[in-house]
Structure formats: C-alpha cells, structure tokens
Short mmCIF file of C-alpha atoms in Angstrom, two decimals:
data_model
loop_
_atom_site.label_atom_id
_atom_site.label_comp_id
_atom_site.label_asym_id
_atom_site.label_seq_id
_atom_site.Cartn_x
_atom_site.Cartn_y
_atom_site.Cartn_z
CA UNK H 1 110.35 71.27 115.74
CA UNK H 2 109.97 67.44 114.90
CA UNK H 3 106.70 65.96 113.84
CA UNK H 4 106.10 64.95 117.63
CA UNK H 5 106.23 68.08 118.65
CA UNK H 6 102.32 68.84 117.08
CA UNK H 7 101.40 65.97 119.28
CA UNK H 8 99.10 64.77 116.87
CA UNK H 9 98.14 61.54 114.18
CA UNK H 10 98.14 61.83 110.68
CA UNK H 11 95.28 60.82 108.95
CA UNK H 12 94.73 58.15 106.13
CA UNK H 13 94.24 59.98 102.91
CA UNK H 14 90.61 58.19 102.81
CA UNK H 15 89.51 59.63 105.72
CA UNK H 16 90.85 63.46 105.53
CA UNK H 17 88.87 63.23 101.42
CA UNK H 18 85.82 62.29 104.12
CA UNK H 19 85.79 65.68 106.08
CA UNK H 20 87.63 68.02 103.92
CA UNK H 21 85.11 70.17 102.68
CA UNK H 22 85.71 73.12 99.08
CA UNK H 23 83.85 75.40 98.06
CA UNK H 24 84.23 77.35 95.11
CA UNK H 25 84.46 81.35 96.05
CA UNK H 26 85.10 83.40 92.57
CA UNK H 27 83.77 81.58 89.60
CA UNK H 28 86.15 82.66 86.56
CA UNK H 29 85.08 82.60 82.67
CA UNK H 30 86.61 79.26 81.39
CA UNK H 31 88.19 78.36 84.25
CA UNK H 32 90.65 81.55 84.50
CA UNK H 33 90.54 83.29 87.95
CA UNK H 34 88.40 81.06 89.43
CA UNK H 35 89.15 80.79 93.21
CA UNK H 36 88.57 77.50 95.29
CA UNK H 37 89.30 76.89 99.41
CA UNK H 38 88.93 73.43 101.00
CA UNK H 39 89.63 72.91 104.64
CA UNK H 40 91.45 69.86 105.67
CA UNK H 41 90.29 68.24 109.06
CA UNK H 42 92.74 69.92 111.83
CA UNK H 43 91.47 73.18 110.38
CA UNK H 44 94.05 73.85 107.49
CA UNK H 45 92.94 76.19 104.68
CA UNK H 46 93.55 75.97 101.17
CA UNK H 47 92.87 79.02 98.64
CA UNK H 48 93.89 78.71 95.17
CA UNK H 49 93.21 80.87 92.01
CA UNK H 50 93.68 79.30 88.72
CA UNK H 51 95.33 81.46 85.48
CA UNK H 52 95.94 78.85 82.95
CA UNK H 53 97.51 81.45 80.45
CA UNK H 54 100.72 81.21 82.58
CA UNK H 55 103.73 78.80 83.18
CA UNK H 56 104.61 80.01 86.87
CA UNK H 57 103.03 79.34 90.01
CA UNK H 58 103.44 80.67 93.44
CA UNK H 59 103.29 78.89 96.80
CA UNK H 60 102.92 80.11 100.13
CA UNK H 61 101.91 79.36 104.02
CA UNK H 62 100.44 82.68 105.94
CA UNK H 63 100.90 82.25 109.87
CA UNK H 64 98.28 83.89 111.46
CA UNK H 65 101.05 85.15 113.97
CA UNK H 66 102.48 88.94 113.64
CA UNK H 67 104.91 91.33 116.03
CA UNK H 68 101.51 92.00 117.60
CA UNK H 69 101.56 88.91 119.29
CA UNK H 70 104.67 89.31 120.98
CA UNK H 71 105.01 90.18 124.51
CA UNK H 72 107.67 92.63 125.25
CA UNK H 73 110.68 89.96 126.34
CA UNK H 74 110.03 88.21 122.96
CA UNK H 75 109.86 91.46 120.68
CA UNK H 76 111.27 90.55 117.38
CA UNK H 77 110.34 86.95 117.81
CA UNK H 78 108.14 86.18 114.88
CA UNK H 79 110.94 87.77 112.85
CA UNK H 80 113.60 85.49 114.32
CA UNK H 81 111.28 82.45 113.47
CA UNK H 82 110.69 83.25 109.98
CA UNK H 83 114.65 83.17 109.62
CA UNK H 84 114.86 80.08 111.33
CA UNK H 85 112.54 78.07 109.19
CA UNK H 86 114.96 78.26 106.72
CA UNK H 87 117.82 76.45 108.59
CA UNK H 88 117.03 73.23 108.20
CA UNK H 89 114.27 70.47 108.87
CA UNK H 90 114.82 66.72 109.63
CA UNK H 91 114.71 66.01 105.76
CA UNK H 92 117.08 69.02 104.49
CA UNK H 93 119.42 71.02 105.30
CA UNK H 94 119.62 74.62 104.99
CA UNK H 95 121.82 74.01 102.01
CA UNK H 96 119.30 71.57 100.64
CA UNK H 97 116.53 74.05 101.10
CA UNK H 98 117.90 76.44 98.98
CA UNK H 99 119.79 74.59 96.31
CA UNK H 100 116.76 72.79 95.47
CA UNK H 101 114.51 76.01 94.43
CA UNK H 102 117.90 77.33 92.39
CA UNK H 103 117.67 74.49 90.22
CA UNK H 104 114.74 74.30 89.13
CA UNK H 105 115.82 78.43 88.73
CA UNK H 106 112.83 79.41 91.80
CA UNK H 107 112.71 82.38 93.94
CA UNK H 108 112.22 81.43 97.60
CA UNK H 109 111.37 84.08 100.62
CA UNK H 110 109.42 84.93 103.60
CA UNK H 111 108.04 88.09 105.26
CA UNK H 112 106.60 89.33 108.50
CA UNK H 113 104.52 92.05 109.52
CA UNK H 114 102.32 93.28 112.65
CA UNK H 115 99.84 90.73 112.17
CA UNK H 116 100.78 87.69 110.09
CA UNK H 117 103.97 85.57 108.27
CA UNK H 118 104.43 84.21 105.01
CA UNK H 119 106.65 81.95 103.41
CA UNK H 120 106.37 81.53 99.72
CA UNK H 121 107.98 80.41 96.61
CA UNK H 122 107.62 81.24 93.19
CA UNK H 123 108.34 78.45 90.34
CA UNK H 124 107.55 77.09 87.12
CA UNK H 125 104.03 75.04 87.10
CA UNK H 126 105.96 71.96 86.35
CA UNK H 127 107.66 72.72 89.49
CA UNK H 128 104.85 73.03 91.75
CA UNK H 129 104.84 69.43 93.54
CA UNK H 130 108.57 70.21 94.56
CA UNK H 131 107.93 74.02 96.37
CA UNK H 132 104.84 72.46 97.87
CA UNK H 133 106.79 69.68 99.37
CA UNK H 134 109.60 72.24 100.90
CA UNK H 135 107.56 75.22 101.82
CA UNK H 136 105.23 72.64 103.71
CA UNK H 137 108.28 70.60 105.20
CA UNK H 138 109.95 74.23 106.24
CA UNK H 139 106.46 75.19 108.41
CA UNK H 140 106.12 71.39 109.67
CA UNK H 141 109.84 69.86 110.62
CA UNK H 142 111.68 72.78 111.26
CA UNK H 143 114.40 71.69 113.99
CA UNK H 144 115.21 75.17 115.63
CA UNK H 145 118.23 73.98 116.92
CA UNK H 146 120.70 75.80 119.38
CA UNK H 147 123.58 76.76 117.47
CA UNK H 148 121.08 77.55 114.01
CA UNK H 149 119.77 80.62 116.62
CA UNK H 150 123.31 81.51 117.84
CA UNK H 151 123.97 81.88 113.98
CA UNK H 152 120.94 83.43 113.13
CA UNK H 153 121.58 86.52 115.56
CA UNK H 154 124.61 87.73 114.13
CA UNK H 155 122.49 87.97 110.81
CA UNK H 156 119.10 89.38 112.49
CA UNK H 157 121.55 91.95 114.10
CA UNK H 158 122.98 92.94 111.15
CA UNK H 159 119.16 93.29 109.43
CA UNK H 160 118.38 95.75 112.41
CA UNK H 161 121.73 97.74 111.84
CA UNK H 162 120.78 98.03 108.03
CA UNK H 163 117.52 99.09 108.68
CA UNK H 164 118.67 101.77 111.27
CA UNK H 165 120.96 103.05 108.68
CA UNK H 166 118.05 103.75 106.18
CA UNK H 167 116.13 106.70 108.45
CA UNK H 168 113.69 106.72 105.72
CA UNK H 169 112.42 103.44 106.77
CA UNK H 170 113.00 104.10 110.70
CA UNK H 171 111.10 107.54 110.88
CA UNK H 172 107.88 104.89 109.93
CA UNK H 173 108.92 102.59 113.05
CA UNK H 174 109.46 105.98 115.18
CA UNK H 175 105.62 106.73 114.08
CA UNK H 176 104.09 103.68 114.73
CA UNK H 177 105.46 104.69 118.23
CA UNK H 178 104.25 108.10 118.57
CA UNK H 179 100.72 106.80 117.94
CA UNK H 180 101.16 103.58 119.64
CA UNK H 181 103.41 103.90 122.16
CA UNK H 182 104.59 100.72 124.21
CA UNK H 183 102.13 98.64 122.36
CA UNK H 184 102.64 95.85 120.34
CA UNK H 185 101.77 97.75 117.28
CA UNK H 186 104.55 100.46 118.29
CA UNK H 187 107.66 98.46 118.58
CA UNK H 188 109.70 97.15 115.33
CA UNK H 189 108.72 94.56 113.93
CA UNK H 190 112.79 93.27 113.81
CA UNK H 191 112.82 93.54 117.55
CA UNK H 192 115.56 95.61 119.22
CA UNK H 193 119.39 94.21 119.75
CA UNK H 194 118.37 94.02 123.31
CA UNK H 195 115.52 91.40 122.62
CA UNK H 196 117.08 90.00 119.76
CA UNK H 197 120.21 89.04 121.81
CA UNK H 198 117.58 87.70 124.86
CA UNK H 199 115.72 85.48 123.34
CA UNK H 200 116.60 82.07 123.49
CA UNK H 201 116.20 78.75 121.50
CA UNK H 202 113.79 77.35 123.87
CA UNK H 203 111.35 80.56 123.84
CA UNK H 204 110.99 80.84 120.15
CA UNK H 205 110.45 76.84 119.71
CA UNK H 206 107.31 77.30 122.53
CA UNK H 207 106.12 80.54 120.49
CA UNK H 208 106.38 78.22 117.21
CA UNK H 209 104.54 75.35 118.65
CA UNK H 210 102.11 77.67 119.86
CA UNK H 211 101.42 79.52 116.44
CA UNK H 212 102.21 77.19 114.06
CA UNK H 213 99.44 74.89 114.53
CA UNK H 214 97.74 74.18 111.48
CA UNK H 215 94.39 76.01 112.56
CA UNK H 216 96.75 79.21 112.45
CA UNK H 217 97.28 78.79 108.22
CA UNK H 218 96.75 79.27 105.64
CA UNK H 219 97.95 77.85 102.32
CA UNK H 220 97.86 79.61 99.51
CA UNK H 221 98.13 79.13 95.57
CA UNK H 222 98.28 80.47 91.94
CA UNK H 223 99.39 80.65 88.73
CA UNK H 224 98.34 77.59 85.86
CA UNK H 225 97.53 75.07 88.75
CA UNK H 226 94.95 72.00 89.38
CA UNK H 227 93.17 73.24 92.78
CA UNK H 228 92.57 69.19 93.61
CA UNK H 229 96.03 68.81 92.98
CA UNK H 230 97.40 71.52 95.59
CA UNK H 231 95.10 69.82 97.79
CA UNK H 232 96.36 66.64 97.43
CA UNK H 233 100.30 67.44 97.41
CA UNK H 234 99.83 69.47 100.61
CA UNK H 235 97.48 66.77 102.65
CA UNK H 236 100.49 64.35 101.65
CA UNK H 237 103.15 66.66 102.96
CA UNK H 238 101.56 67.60 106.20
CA UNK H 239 100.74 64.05 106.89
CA UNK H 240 104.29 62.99 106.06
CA UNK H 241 104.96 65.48 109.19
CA UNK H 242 102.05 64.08 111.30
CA UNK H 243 101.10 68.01 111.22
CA UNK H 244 97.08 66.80 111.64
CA UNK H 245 95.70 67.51 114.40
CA UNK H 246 93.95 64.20 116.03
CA UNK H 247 90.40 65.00 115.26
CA UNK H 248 88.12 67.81 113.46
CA UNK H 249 89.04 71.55 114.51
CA UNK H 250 87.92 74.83 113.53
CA UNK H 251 90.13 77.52 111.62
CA UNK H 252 90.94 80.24 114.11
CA UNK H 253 88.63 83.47 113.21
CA UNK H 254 90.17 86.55 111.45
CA UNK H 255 91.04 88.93 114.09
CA UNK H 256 88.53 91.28 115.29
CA UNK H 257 87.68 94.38 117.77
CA UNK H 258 88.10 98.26 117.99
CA UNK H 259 90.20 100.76 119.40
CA UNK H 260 90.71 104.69 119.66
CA UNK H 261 94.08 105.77 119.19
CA UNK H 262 93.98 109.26 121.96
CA UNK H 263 97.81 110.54 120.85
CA UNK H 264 97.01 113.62 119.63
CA UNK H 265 99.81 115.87 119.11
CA UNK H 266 102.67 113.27 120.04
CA UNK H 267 106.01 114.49 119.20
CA UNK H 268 109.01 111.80 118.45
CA UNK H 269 111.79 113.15 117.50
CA UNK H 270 115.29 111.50 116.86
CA UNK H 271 118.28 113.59 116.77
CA UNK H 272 121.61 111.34 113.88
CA UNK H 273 123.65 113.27 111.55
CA UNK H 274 122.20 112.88 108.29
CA UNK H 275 121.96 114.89 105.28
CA UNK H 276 118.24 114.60 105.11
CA UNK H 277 115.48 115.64 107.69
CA UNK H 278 112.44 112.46 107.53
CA UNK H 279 109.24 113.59 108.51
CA UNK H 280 105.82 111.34 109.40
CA UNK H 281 102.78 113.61 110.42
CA UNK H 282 99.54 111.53 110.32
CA UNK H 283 96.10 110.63 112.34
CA UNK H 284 94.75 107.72 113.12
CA UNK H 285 93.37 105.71 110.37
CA UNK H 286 90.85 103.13 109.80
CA UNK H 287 90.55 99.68 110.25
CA UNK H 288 90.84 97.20 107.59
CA UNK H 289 87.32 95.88 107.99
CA UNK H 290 85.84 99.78 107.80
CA UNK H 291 83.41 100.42 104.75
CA UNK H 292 84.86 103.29 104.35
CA UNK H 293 87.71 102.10 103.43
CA UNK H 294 86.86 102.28 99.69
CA UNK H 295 86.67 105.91 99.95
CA UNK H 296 89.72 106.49 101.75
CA UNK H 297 92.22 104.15 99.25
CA UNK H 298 90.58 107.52 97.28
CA UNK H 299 91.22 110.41 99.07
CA UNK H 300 95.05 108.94 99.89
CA UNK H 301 95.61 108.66 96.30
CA UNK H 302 94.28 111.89 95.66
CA UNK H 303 95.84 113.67 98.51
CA UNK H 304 99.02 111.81 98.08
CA UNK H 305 99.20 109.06 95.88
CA UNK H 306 101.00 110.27 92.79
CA UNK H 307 102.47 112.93 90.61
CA UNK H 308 99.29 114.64 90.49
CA UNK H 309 98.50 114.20 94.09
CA UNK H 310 98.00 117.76 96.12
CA UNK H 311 101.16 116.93 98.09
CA UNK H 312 103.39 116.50 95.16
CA UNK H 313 102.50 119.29 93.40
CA UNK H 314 102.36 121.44 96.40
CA UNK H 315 105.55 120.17 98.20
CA UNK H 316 107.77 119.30 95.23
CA UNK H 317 106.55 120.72 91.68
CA UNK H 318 105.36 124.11 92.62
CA UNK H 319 108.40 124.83 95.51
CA UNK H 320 111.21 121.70 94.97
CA UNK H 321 111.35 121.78 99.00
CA UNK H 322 111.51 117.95 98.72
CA UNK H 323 112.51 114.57 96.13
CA UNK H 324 110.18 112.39 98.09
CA UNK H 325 106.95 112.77 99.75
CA UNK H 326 103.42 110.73 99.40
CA UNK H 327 100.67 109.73 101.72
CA UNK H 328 99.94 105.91 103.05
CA UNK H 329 97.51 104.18 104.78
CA UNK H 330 98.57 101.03 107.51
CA UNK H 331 95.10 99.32 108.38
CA UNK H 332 95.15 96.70 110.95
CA UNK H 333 92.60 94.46 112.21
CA UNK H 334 90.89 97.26 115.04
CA UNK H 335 92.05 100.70 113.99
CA UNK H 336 94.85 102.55 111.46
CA UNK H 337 96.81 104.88 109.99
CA UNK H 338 97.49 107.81 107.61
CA UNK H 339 100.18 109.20 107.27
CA UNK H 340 101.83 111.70 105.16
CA UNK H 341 105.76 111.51 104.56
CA UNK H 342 108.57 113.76 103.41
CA UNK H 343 112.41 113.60 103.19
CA UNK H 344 113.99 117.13 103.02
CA UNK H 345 116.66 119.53 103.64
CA UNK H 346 116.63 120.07 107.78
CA UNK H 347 116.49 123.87 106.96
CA UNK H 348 113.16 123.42 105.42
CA UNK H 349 111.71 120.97 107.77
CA UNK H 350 108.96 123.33 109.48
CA UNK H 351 108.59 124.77 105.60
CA UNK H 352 107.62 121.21 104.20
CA UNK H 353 105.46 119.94 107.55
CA UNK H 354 103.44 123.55 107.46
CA UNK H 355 102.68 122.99 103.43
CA UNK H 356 101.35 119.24 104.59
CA UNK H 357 99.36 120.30 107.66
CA UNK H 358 97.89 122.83 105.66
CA UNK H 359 97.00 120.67 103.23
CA UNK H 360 95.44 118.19 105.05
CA UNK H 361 93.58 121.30 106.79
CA UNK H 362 91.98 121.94 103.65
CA UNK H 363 90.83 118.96 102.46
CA UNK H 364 89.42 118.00 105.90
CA UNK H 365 87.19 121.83 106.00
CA UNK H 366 86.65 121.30 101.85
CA UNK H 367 87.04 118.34 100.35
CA UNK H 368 88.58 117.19 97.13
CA UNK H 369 86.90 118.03 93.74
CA UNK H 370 85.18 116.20 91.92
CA UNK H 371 87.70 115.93 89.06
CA UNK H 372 90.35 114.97 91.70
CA UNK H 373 88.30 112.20 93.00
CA UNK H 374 87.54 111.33 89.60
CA UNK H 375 90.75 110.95 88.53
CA UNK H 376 92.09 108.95 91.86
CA UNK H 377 89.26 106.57 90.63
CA UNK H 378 90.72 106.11 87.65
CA UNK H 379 94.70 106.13 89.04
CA UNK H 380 93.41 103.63 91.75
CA UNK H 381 91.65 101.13 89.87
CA UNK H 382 94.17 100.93 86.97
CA UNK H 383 96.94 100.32 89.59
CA UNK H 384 95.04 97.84 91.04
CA UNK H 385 94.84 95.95 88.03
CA UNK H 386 98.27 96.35 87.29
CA UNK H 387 99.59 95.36 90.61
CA UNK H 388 98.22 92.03 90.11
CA UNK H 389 99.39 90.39 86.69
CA UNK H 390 101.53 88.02 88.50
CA UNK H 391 101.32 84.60 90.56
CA UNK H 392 103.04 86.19 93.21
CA UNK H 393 100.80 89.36 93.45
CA UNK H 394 97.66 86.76 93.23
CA UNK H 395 98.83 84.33 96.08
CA UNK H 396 99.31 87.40 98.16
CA UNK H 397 95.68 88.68 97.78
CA UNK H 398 94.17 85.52 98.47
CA UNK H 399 96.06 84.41 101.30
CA UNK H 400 95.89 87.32 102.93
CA UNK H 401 92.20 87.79 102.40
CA UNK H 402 91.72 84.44 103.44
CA UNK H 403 93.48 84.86 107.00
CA UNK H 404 92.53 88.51 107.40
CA UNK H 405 89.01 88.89 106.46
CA UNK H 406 88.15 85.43 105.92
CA UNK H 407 86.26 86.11 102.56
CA UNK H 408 87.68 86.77 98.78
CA UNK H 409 86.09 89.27 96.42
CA UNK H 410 86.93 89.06 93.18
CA UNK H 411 89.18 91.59 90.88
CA UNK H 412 85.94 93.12 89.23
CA UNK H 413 83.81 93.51 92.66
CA UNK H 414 86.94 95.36 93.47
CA UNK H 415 86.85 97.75 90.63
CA UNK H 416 83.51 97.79 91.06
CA UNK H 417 83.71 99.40 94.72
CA UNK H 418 86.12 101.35 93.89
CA UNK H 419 84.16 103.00 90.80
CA UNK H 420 80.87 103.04 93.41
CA UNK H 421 82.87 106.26 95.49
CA UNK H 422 80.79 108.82 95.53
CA UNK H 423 82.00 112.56 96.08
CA UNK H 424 80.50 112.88 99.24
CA UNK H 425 82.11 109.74 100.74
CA UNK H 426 85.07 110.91 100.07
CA UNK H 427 84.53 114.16 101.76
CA UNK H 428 83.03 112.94 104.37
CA UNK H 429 85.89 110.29 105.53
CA UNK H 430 88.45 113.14 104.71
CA UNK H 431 86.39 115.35 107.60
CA UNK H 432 86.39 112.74 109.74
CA UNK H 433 90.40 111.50 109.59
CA UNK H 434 91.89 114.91 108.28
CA UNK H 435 90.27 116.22 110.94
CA UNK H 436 91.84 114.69 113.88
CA UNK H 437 94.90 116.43 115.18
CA UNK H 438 98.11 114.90 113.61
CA UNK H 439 101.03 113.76 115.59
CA UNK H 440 104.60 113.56 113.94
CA UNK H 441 107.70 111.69 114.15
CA UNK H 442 111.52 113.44 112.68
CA UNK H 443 114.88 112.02 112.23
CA UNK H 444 117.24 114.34 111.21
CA UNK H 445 120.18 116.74 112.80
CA UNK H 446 117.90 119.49 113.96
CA UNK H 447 119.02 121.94 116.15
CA UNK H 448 117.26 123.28 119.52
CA UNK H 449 115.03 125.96 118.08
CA UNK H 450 114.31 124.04 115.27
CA UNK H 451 112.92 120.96 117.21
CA UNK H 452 110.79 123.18 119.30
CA UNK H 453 109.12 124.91 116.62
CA UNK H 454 108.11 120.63 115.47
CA UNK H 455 105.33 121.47 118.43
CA UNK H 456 103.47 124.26 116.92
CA UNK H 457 103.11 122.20 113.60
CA UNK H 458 100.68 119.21 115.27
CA UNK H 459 99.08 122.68 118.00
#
C-alpha cells in the first residue's frame, strides 16, 4: 500500500501535540515500570513501560485484525499479510528491511493469532529511533505487489506443510474444530493450501486497507526508553506516510460479546502413520474478560501445569504411559478453552484419555486441596514474574492489554489477584468447566476398534 492509499493528510507536528492526549496508567518507584499511553489524533495508541536498568528495547505495532476476521474465501489471510509486510515498502526493500536490524545486531519478527497481529523488533536503546522508523514504515508503505504474493505462497505453503508434519501442533488446530466447527475460531490460523493458493494480490491489499487503519493499533514500547520520545519518533514516521487520518477519530473498542459453545461430545479424529497417538480432550473455557479467570490460571496449573500437577503425576510419574502431557487454557474475547493434552503410544491411547477424564471427573465432584491450590499460587505467581524480565515479554503485555482489554494492571495488582484465590473459587470454577462434557480430537494410526472405543471416553 502507498501513503495514498489511507486517503488521508498528515498533520503538522503543532497541531497533532494539540489533540494528542497521555495519561499515565502504572506509576513505577523512580521512574522504573511506569506505564504511559497517548493517543494521536486519527486514533493511534501509544503504550510504553519504562525499565531504565536495561540497554534493550522492544518495538512493536498490534493489528487489531486476527484469523477471526476472515471470511472463509480469505482463510489464512491475516497470515499472508503479516509475511507480506516484510517484502518491501516504497523506502526499502525487503533486503533493506532486514539488513538494517542485523547491523545494528536486532531481532526482527511478527506473529498472528485468532484475534490480533504483531510486528515487533527487539534492539539496543541506542537503536530505538531506527526500529521505530522501519516497523512503522513496514505497517504504513507496504507495496503488496503481485509477484512479492506469487513468492510469498511457495513459502506460506511450505509453513503449512511444516506445521502438518508436527501432529503435536495440528491435533490443537483439529480441536479448535471439534469445538468450533466451521467458525472462524475453528479453521487454522495459516489458512489451508486451498485458500492460500486462492487468494489474490488484490484481496489481501483491500483486507489491509481495511484493517490497517490506524484506529485498528496499537503501538507498543519498552525497555530503557523516553515515553515523549516514542511519541515523537512514531508521529514523525506515520506522518512521513500520511498514515493520519484527516480529522479526530476514536480507537476502535476491545472486542466484546458472549457465546455458548453446545459441542458436547464431538469426536475428530485423524487417521497418518505416526509413531505417536496426540490426544486433546477439553470443555469450553472462559472468556478472557471472565473474573474468574484468576481462579482458573489456578486450577490449570494445579490440574496440569507442572511436574507436580495431578496429570503429570498421574499420567507420567506414577504409570510412564506418556513423555508429554499438561493442561492449557485459549481465552478469546466471548468464550474459551481448556484443554488437556497427551502424546502417547497408540496402544495406550484409551489408557491415557480414561486417566485424564477421570481426573478431570474428580476435581469437578471434589475439588483441589488446599495445599494444591496453595502451591499453584505460589508456581503461578513466580512464573509470572519470571516470564516477564525482558523488553520483549513487557511490550507483549502491554500491547496486548492495551488492544484486548483496553486497560493495564500493573505486575503487583497481578500478583496480588492471583494471591486473592480463595479455595472455594477455585472449586467452584472447576465444577462449573470440569463439569461440562469434554469433546476430543486424535491424530494417530489407530485402528477400527480402537477409534470407536474414542466415543465412550467423552459418553
């Protein structure tokens, strides 16, 4: 996309300083981990969080676009984009892109999920000014040209062949179907080489003009960093684009609304020659905006959330039947999931799913303990802490708060609702999510009876 293509007038500097209004969210002792957001005119966001102690900081742009947002022809769309924006703008080449962040030794990458994009790079502070000026140039002046997608295809195709190779990773796609179905949240997020290989130059430059308008981002920032400074650097590049929009607009809201999942005992199973059986049972979850959210980051990291965890002890320490199995949680913006995995020998497939139904059984009729819960308290809130002692790990939780709730909380309120989890809460969201009836997705090279005893497990 050229500038034109926004169809909008940049501002003088003068006049976005005018409108642009900051606010400062997390105050931080001395300065360190205090969080800021200012929002340009045209709606553009800005969240930074200052740690002075470091000599890194990370930069990134969160799309408020995901695989959600797809309709079925352009499945794998958002995907294809986020490769694309690395091909070259009207300033750089693809080449210059990239040689640019290895010399100043940078790491440079993107991501996409169900429900958003980011693009981010991670340098030294001195460095800043120059990922700020390519990450925003990338987002703003990308040219999408014809032969870039042709390119592009070969390499997307190749991503979904990879993937399918790994049926540890696919038996998660084939769940997100059983509980989803034809949905949006059910297909891959990589698309499918049938609507890989359909879509077209022209469709993905409409679906980038249509959800990469500035009201859709977010902008993101931290490590040792000057908040007024960000500001500045990216007002200058997306004016340099003409990115602005002409006049004052609104950030789009964090997405919103509820939904049952009714797919109750769903069976997907997917017959390939490998030496492992993958299992997924799980229930529908909860939303990311749920309260009792809290309580259930608990009970997964009790249930299955470590080496301690019921499910490892039960599954692999007490009867080896498997290397690898853990709980998770996917939360999206109206409903979620849990879900309980397990890579095995296929022999001792209905073995391994009967241990983890029961399981879950029990916790959802009994509860945890009280020293369990205790100690997923503990587990949780350390790995919290731990999770986050890098620039990267820090522009991640702000941006994505930012775009998905809208709000930051700092790392002690965290802690702090995480230590608040009572007993009860816990047993009370495990009754109410254990107790749903799972359904369960298999790869592996089951045989006939083997597949139809998979039914009795989710009965």
């Amino acid at each position: 996309m050229t500038s034109h293509d926004f169809k909008a007038t940049a501002r003088t500097s003068q006049e976005a300083r005018a409108v642009a209004r900051t606010r400062t969210l997390i105050k931080g002792e001395n300065g360190i981990g205090t969080v800021r957001r200012t929002v340009l005119p045209g709606g553009l966001r800005i969240v930074t969080e200052t740690l002075p102690s470091v000599r890194s900081a990370t930069f990134g742009i969160w799309a408020h676009v995901g695989s959600r947002d797809e309709p079925p022809a352009l499945n794998g769309a958002t995907h294809y984009l986020e490769h694309l924006l690395f091909k070259g703008t009207s300033r750089r080449s693809a080449l210059e892109i990239s040689s640019a962040i290895d010399a100043v030794g940078g790491e440079m990458n993107a991501f996409t999920a169900k429900e958003y994009t980011c693009y981010y790079a991670r340098v030294l502070d001195t460095d800043l000014p120059l990922a700020i000026d390519i990450v925003c140039d990338m987002l703003t002046g990308s040219l999408i040209r014809e032969e870039d997608v042709d390119v592009e295809r070969g390499a997307i195709l190749e991503e979904i062949a990879m993937t399918e190779d790994d049926p540890s990773d696919c038996v998660h796609d084939l769940f997100a179907y059983a509980m989803f179905g034809d949905d949006p949240l059910g297909r891959p997020v990589l698309g499918t080489v049938d609507t890989v290989n359909a879509l077209t130059a022209d469709g993905i430059r409409r679906f980038y003009r249509k959800h990469y308008d500035p009201t859709h981002l977010v902008v993101a920032c931290a490590g040792n960093i000057d908040h007024a400074k960000v500001v500045r650097q990216v007002r200058a590049a997306f004016e340099k684009a003409g990115a602005f929009r002409d006049g004052p607009a609104d950030p789009i809201a964090p997405r919103a609304g509820h939904r049952d999942l009714r797919t109750a005992g769903r069976v997907e199973l997917q017959s390939r020659r490998t030496e492992q059986a993958h299992v997924v049972l799980g229930v529908p979850g909860l939303a990311r905006t749920d309260e009792r959210r809290w309580a259930l980051g608990v009970l997964n990291t009790a249930l299955g959330g470590g080496m301690s965890s019921r499910l490892f002890q039960e599954v692999r320490e007490k009867r080896g039947l498997a290397y690898s199995v853990y709980s998770y949680t996917s939360s999206f913006a109206d409903c979620g999931l849990f879900g309980v995995y397990a890579g095995c020998r296929p022999s001792q497939v209905h073995d391994v799913l009967r241990i983890c139904r029961d399981e879950l059984d029990h916790v959802a009729r009994n509860g945890l303990t009280d020293e369990e819960i205790g100690r997923a308290i503990g587990q949780l809130r350390g790995s919290t802490v731990l999770g986050l002692e890098d620039t990267g790990a820090l522009m991640n939780r702000i941006g994505k708060s930012e775009l998905c709730w809208g709000e930051q909380i700092s790392v002690d309120e965290m802690l702090a609702r995480m230590a608040a989890v009572t007993p009860d809460e816990v047993r009370e969201v495990a009754r109410d999510i254990l107790g749903q009836r799972p359904s369960l997705s298999v790869i592996g090279p089951l045989k006939d009876k083997q597949a139809a005893r998979l039914h009795d497990v989710v009965a």
